[in-house]
Amino acid sequence: MNAGIWGMGRYIPDQVITNFDLEKRMDTSDEWIRTRTGIEERRIAGDEVGTVHMAAKAAQKAIEHAGIHPEEIDLIITATVTPDHSFPSVSCEIQHEIGAVNAAAMDISAACAGFMYGIITGKQFIETGAYKHVLVIGAEKLSNLIDWEDRNTAVLFGDGAGAAVLGPVSEGRGILSFELGADGRGGKHLYEDKYVKMNGREVFKFAVRQMGESSISVIEKAGLQKEDVDFLMPHQANIRIMESARERLGLPPEKMSVTVNQFGNTSSASIPLTMVEELENGRVKDDDVIVMVGFGGGLTWGAIAMRWGR
Ligand code: UT7
């Protein structure tokens, strides 16, 4: 039994903060942010909107897109580093909010690679036949962890949520291969101590190496060639990191999905937010080969190669 994506949805907060808004708050410039990161603006959730709210909205859309009812969800996995509370889990709160009364629920902490960890975990339950529908969500309110005095990090992050319903799909479609990894030695380069703390250059070097290597690894494990890839959907942290992965695969610019300009780095939400953008634009067709790849604090990483469609 192959696991694939039946439906997806996202939630984007209304409030837009542009680079020009940040120029007024700190010693930075639109020029610096755009050329060093590719970010033009980001969304920030207001005080009344928490991670659970964003995640539940994204989940409802994904369930609708999948054409099932909330009671049919067997398991909810939410990847987040910004839960509203340490417990109950975000997933339990979502279960209540959306009426997924038959679902088990748990959260995953793998920072920006969290959505990849969630998808790959959910896939196992479907492929063993244990569960039929697994809801995987990446949701973050990173604005809660931003030190507005630290220009090294404050300009990078944004809020949002994306969700996918996984289910069994026909042979040859769905998730074809995966890779997951972690290297705790690099934890000191990106961590939370009330606020996000980061050694940007070290994370940059790690990300460039890992994004390229993991993408190639999942392509090979799936028995595919680089030329077979229709979409590279990388974690949206920095356009320069993303471009290096694209060049490593020898793909033309139109085959890489980019939303970092609109949303900044939304951690575990960035890959599903980007995938929904492509679906809404009608760019993804059945049987397209998609490579998703993420990296983040931990350090963690994860990638999948998939063939779209049920
Ligand atoms: O989801 C995973 C999260 N993290 C990442 O993916 C981050 C990976 N790293 C990066 O994306 C990049 O390293 C950054 C965008 C964070 C920084 O870019 P960089 O090209 O590595 O710049 P840098 O750290 O080498 O800093 C260059 C200069 C420094 O000034 P000096 O020391 O050369 O005088 C910084 O103080 O840029 C300065 N700078 C800024 N200037 C204006 C740092 N932040 C800003 C800013 N505005 N916001």
Coordinates of C-alpha atoms and ligand atoms in Angstrom, one line a residue:
M1 CA 0.0 0.0 0.0
N2 CA 1.5 3.4 -1.0
A3 CA 0.8 6.5 1.0
G4 CA 0.2 9.8 -0.8
I5 CA -1.4 13.2 -0.4
W6 CA -5.2 13.3 -0.8
G7 CA -5.7 17.0 0.0
M8 CA -3.9 20.1 1.3
G9 CA -4.8 23.4 2.9
R10 CA -3.2 26.5 4.4
Y11 CA -3.8 29.5 6.7
I12 CA -2.0 32.7 6.1
P13 CA -2.4 35.6 8.7
D14 CA -3.8 38.9 7.3
Q15 CA -1.2 41.2 8.7
V16 CA 1.6 41.9 6.2
I17 CA 5.0 43.3 7.4
T18 CA 7.2 44.5 4.6
N19 CA 10.9 45.1 4.6
F20 CA 10.1 48.8 4.5
D21 CA 8.1 48.4 7.8
L22 CA 11.2 46.8 9.4
E23 CA 13.5 49.6 8.2
K24 CA 11.5 51.9 10.5
R25 CA 11.9 49.6 13.5
M26 CA 15.6 48.5 13.3
D27 CA 18.9 49.2 11.5
T28 CA 18.2 47.2 8.3
S29 CA 17.2 47.9 4.7
D30 CA 15.0 46.4 2.1
E31 CA 18.0 46.1 -0.1
W32 CA 20.0 44.0 2.5
I33 CA 17.1 41.7 3.3
R34 CA 16.1 41.1 -0.4
T35 CA 19.6 40.5 -1.7
R36 CA 20.7 38.3 1.3
T37 CA 17.5 36.3 1.8
G38 CA 15.0 36.9 -1.0
I39 CA 12.4 38.0 1.5
E40 CA 10.2 41.0 0.6
E41 CA 7.4 40.6 3.2
R42 CA 6.1 38.2 5.9
R43 CA 2.8 37.6 7.7
I44 CA 2.3 38.0 11.4
A45 CA -0.6 36.6 13.4
G46 CA -2.2 39.0 15.9
D47 CA -2.4 38.4 19.6
E48 CA -5.8 36.7 19.2
V49 CA -4.5 34.1 16.7
G50 CA -2.5 31.2 18.0
T51 CA -0.8 28.2 16.5
V52 CA -3.8 26.0 17.1
H53 CA -6.2 28.4 15.4
M54 CA -4.0 28.6 12.3
A55 CA -3.4 24.9 12.2
A56 CA -7.1 24.1 12.6
K57 CA -8.0 26.4 9.7
A58 CA -5.4 24.8 7.5
A59 CA -6.5 21.3 8.5
Q60 CA -10.2 22.0 7.7
K61 CA -9.2 23.1 4.2
A62 CA -7.0 20.0 3.7
I63 CA -9.8 17.7 4.9
E64 CA -12.3 19.4 2.5
H65 CA -9.8 19.2 -0.4
A66 CA -9.3 15.5 0.4
G67 CA -13.1 15.0 0.2
I68 CA -13.4 13.2 3.6
H69 CA -15.0 14.1 7.0
P70 CA -13.1 15.0 10.1
E71 CA -14.4 11.8 11.8
E72 CA -12.5 9.8 9.2
I73 CA -9.1 11.0 10.4
D74 CA -7.2 8.3 12.3
L75 CA -4.2 10.2 13.5
I76 CA -3.2 13.9 13.7
I77 CA 0.5 14.8 13.7
T78 CA 1.4 18.5 14.1
A79 CA 5.0 19.6 13.6
T80 CA 5.6 22.8 15.5
V81 CA 8.2 24.6 17.7
T82 CA 5.7 27.2 18.8
P83 CA 2.8 25.4 20.5
D84 CA 0.4 27.6 22.3
H85 CA 1.0 25.4 25.4
S86 CA 3.5 22.7 26.2
F87 CA 0.5 20.5 26.9
P88 CA -2.2 19.6 25.8
S89 CA -0.5 19.1 22.5
V90 CA -1.5 21.3 19.5
S91 CA -2.7 18.1 17.9
C92 CA -5.2 17.4 20.8
E93 CA -6.4 21.0 20.6
I94 CA -6.9 20.7 16.9
Q95 CA -8.7 17.4 17.3
H96 CA -11.3 19.1 19.5
E97 CA -11.5 22.2 17.3
I98 CA -12.2 20.3 14.0
G99 CA -14.2 17.4 15.5
A100 CA -11.8 14.7 14.5
V101 CA -13.2 12.6 17.3
N102 CA -11.7 9.3 16.2
A103 CA -8.1 10.5 15.8
A104 CA -5.1 9.8 17.9
A105 CA -3.0 12.9 18.3
M106 CA 0.6 13.9 18.9
D107 CA 3.1 16.7 18.1
I108 CA 6.5 16.4 16.6
S109 CA 9.4 18.8 17.4
A110 CA 11.9 18.9 14.5
A111 CA 12.0 22.6 13.8
C112 CA 12.0 23.5 10.1
A113 CA 12.3 19.9 9.1
G114 CA 9.1 19.1 11.1
F115 CA 6.7 18.8 8.2
M116 CA 9.0 16.2 6.6
Y117 CA 9.3 14.3 9.9
G118 CA 5.4 14.4 10.1
I119 CA 4.8 13.2 6.6
I120 CA 7.3 10.4 6.8
T121 CA 5.9 9.2 10.2
G122 CA 2.3 9.3 8.8
K123 CA 3.4 7.4 5.8
Q124 CA 4.4 4.4 7.9
F125 CA 0.9 4.0 9.5
I126 CA -0.7 4.0 6.1
E127 CA 1.7 1.7 4.4
T128 CA 1.3 -0.9 7.2
G129 CA -2.4 -0.7 6.8
A130 CA -2.8 0.4 10.5
Y131 CA -4.5 3.7 9.5
K132 CA -6.3 5.1 6.4
H133 CA -6.2 8.8 6.9
V134 CA -3.4 10.7 8.7
L135 CA -3.6 14.5 9.0
V136 CA -0.1 16.1 9.0
I137 CA 0.2 19.8 9.9
G138 CA 3.1 22.3 10.0
A139 CA 2.1 25.4 12.0
E140 CA 4.2 28.1 13.6
K141 CA 3.8 31.4 15.3
L142 CA 7.4 32.3 15.1
S143 CA 6.6 36.0 15.9
N144 CA 6.4 34.8 19.5
L145 CA 10.1 33.9 19.5
I146 CA 11.4 37.0 17.6
D147 CA 13.7 39.4 19.4
W148 CA 12.8 42.7 17.6
E149 CA 16.2 44.0 18.8
D150 CA 18.1 41.4 16.9
R151 CA 18.3 42.3 13.2
N152 CA 20.2 39.0 12.5
T153 CA 17.0 37.0 13.1
A154 CA 14.0 39.4 13.2
V155 CA 13.9 40.0 9.5
L156 CA 13.8 36.3 8.6
F157 CA 10.7 34.8 10.1
G158 CA 6.9 34.8 9.6
D159 CA 3.8 33.0 10.8
G160 CA 1.5 30.5 9.1
A161 CA 0.2 26.9 8.8
G162 CA -0.1 24.2 6.1
A163 CA -1.7 20.8 6.3
A164 CA -1.9 17.6 4.3
V165 CA -4.2 14.6 4.5
L166 CA -2.3 11.4 3.7
G167 CA -4.1 8.3 2.5
P168 CA -3.5 5.2 0.4
V169 CA -2.9 5.9 -3.3
S170 CA -2.6 3.8 -6.5
E171 CA 0.6 1.9 -7.3
G172 CA 3.4 4.1 -8.6
R173 CA 2.0 7.3 -7.0
G174 CA 2.5 8.8 -3.6
I175 CA 5.7 9.0 -1.5
L176 CA 8.3 7.0 -3.4
S177 CA 11.3 7.5 -1.1
F178 CA 12.5 9.4 1.9
E179 CA 15.4 10.5 4.0
L180 CA 15.5 11.7 7.6
G181 CA 18.4 12.7 9.7
A182 CA 19.7 14.7 12.7
D183 CA 23.0 15.9 14.0
G184 CA 22.8 17.1 17.6
R185 CA 26.3 18.5 17.5
G186 CA 25.0 21.4 15.5
G187 CA 22.2 22.2 18.0
K188 CA 24.3 25.2 19.2
H189 CA 24.0 27.0 15.9
L190 CA 20.2 27.4 16.0
Y191 CA 18.2 27.2 19.2
E192 CA 15.5 28.9 21.3
D193 CA 16.4 30.7 24.5
K194 CA 13.3 32.8 25.0
Y195 CA 14.1 34.0 21.5
V196 CA 15.5 32.4 18.3
K197 CA 19.3 32.5 18.5
M198 CA 21.2 31.7 15.3
N199 CA 24.7 31.5 13.9
G200 CA 23.5 32.3 10.4
R201 CA 26.7 31.4 8.5
E202 CA 27.0 27.9 10.1
V203 CA 23.4 27.1 9.4
F204 CA 23.9 28.4 5.8
K205 CA 26.8 26.1 5.2
F206 CA 25.0 23.1 6.6
A207 CA 21.8 23.9 4.7
V208 CA 23.5 24.2 1.3
R209 CA 25.3 20.9 1.7
Q210 CA 22.3 19.0 3.2
M211 CA 19.6 20.3 0.8
G212 CA 21.6 19.2 -2.2
E213 CA 22.6 15.8 -0.8
S214 CA 19.2 14.9 0.6
S215 CA 17.5 15.8 -2.7
I216 CA 19.8 13.7 -4.7
S217 CA 19.5 10.8 -2.2
V218 CA 15.7 10.6 -2.5
I219 CA 15.8 10.9 -6.3
E220 CA 18.2 8.0 -6.4
K221 CA 16.3 5.9 -3.9
A222 CA 13.1 6.4 -6.0
G223 CA 15.0 5.1 -9.0
L224 CA 14.6 8.4 -10.8
Q225 CA 16.9 10.8 -12.6
K226 CA 17.4 14.5 -11.8
E227 CA 15.7 15.3 -15.1
D228 CA 12.5 13.5 -14.0
V229 CA 11.8 16.1 -11.3
D230 CA 9.0 18.5 -12.1
F231 CA 9.0 20.5 -8.9
L232 CA 11.7 21.1 -6.2
M233 CA 9.9 22.3 -3.1
P234 CA 12.6 23.3 -0.6
H235 CA 12.2 24.7 2.9
Q236 CA 11.8 28.5 2.3
A237 CA 14.6 29.9 4.5
N238 CA 16.8 31.8 2.1
I239 CA 16.6 32.1 -1.7
R240 CA 20.4 31.6 -1.9
I241 CA 20.3 28.3 -0.1
M242 CA 17.3 27.2 -2.3
E243 CA 19.1 28.3 -5.5
S244 CA 22.2 26.2 -4.6
A245 CA 20.0 23.1 -4.2
R246 CA 18.3 23.8 -7.6
E247 CA 21.6 24.3 -9.3
R248 CA 22.9 21.1 -7.8
L249 CA 20.0 19.2 -9.4
G250 CA 20.5 21.1 -12.7
L251 CA 16.9 22.2 -12.7
P252 CA 15.6 25.4 -14.5
P253 CA 14.3 28.2 -12.3
E254 CA 10.6 27.5 -13.1
K255 CA 10.9 24.0 -11.6
M256 CA 11.6 25.4 -8.1
S257 CA 8.7 26.6 -6.0
V258 CA 9.3 29.9 -4.3
T259 CA 7.2 31.7 -1.6
V260 CA 10.0 33.0 0.7
N261 CA 9.5 36.4 -0.9
Q262 CA 5.9 36.5 0.4
F263 CA 6.0 34.7 3.7
G264 CA 9.7 34.7 4.9
N265 CA 10.8 31.6 6.8
T266 CA 7.7 30.0 8.5
S267 CA 9.7 26.9 9.7
S268 CA 7.6 23.7 9.6
A269 CA 4.8 25.5 7.7
S270 CA 7.0 26.6 4.8
I271 CA 6.9 23.5 2.6
P272 CA 3.1 22.9 2.8
L273 CA 2.4 26.6 2.4
T274 CA 4.4 26.5 -0.8
M275 CA 2.8 23.3 -2.1
V276 CA -0.7 24.9 -1.6
E277 CA 0.5 27.9 -3.6
E278 CA 1.4 25.6 -6.5
L279 CA -1.9 23.7 -6.3
E280 CA -3.9 27.0 -6.2
N281 CA -2.0 28.2 -9.3
G282 CA -3.0 25.0 -11.0
R283 CA 0.7 24.2 -11.8
V284 CA 0.8 20.7 -10.3
K285 CA -0.6 17.9 -12.5
D286 CA -1.2 14.2 -11.8
D287 CA 2.0 12.1 -12.1
D288 CA 4.3 15.1 -11.6
V289 CA 7.4 14.2 -9.6
I290 CA 7.9 16.5 -6.6
V291 CA 10.9 16.6 -4.3
M292 CA 10.3 18.2 -0.9
V293 CA 13.4 18.9 1.3
G294 CA 13.8 20.7 4.6
F295 CA 16.4 21.4 7.3
G296 CA 16.3 23.1 10.6
G297 CA 17.3 23.5 14.2
G298 CA 18.5 20.3 15.9
L299 CA 20.1 20.1 13.5
T300 CA 17.5 18.1 11.6
W301 CA 16.7 17.4 7.9
G302 CA 14.2 15.4 5.9
A303 CA 13.3 14.9 2.2
I304 CA 10.8 13.0 0.1
A305 CA 10.3 12.2 -3.6
M306 CA 6.7 11.8 -4.5
R307 CA 4.6 11.2 -7.6
W308 CA 1.5 13.4 -7.3
G309 CA -2.0 12.0 -7.6
R310 CA -4.3 9.3 -6.0
Ligands
UT7_1 O1 15.1 27.5 8.9 C1 16.4 27.6 9.2 C2 16.8 28.9 9.6 N1 17.9 29.6 9.3 C3 18.5 29.8 8.1 O2 18.3 29.2 7.1 C4 19.6 30.8 8.1 C5 20.8 30.5 7.2 N2 21.6 31.6 7.1 C6 21.3 32.7 6.4 O3 20.2 32.7 5.7 C7 22.3 33.8 6.3 O4 23.4 33.5 6.9 C8 21.7 35.2 6.9 C9 20.6 35.7 5.9 C10 21.2 35.0 8.2 C11 22.8 36.2 6.9 O5 23.4 36.4 5.6 P1 25.0 36.4 5.4 O6 25.2 36.6 4.0 O7 25.5 35.1 6.0 O8 25.4 37.6 6.3 P2 26.4 37.7 7.6 O9 25.8 36.9 8.7 O10 27.7 37.2 7.1 O11 26.4 39.2 7.9 C12 26.9 40.2 7.0 C13 26.7 41.5 7.6 C14 27.1 41.7 9.0 O12 27.8 42.9 9.2 P3 29.4 42.9 9.3 O13 29.7 42.1 10.5 O14 29.9 42.3 8.0 O15 29.6 44.4 9.4 C15 25.8 41.7 9.8 O16 25.9 42.4 11.0 O17 25.3 41.9 7.5 C16 24.9 42.4 8.8 N3 23.5 42.1 9.0 C17 22.5 43.0 8.6 N4 22.5 44.1 8.0 C18 21.3 44.7 7.7 C19 22.9 41.1 9.6 N5 21.6 41.2 9.6 C20 21.3 42.3 9.0 C21 20.1 43.0 8.7 N6 20.2 44.2 8.0 N7 18.9 42.5 9.0

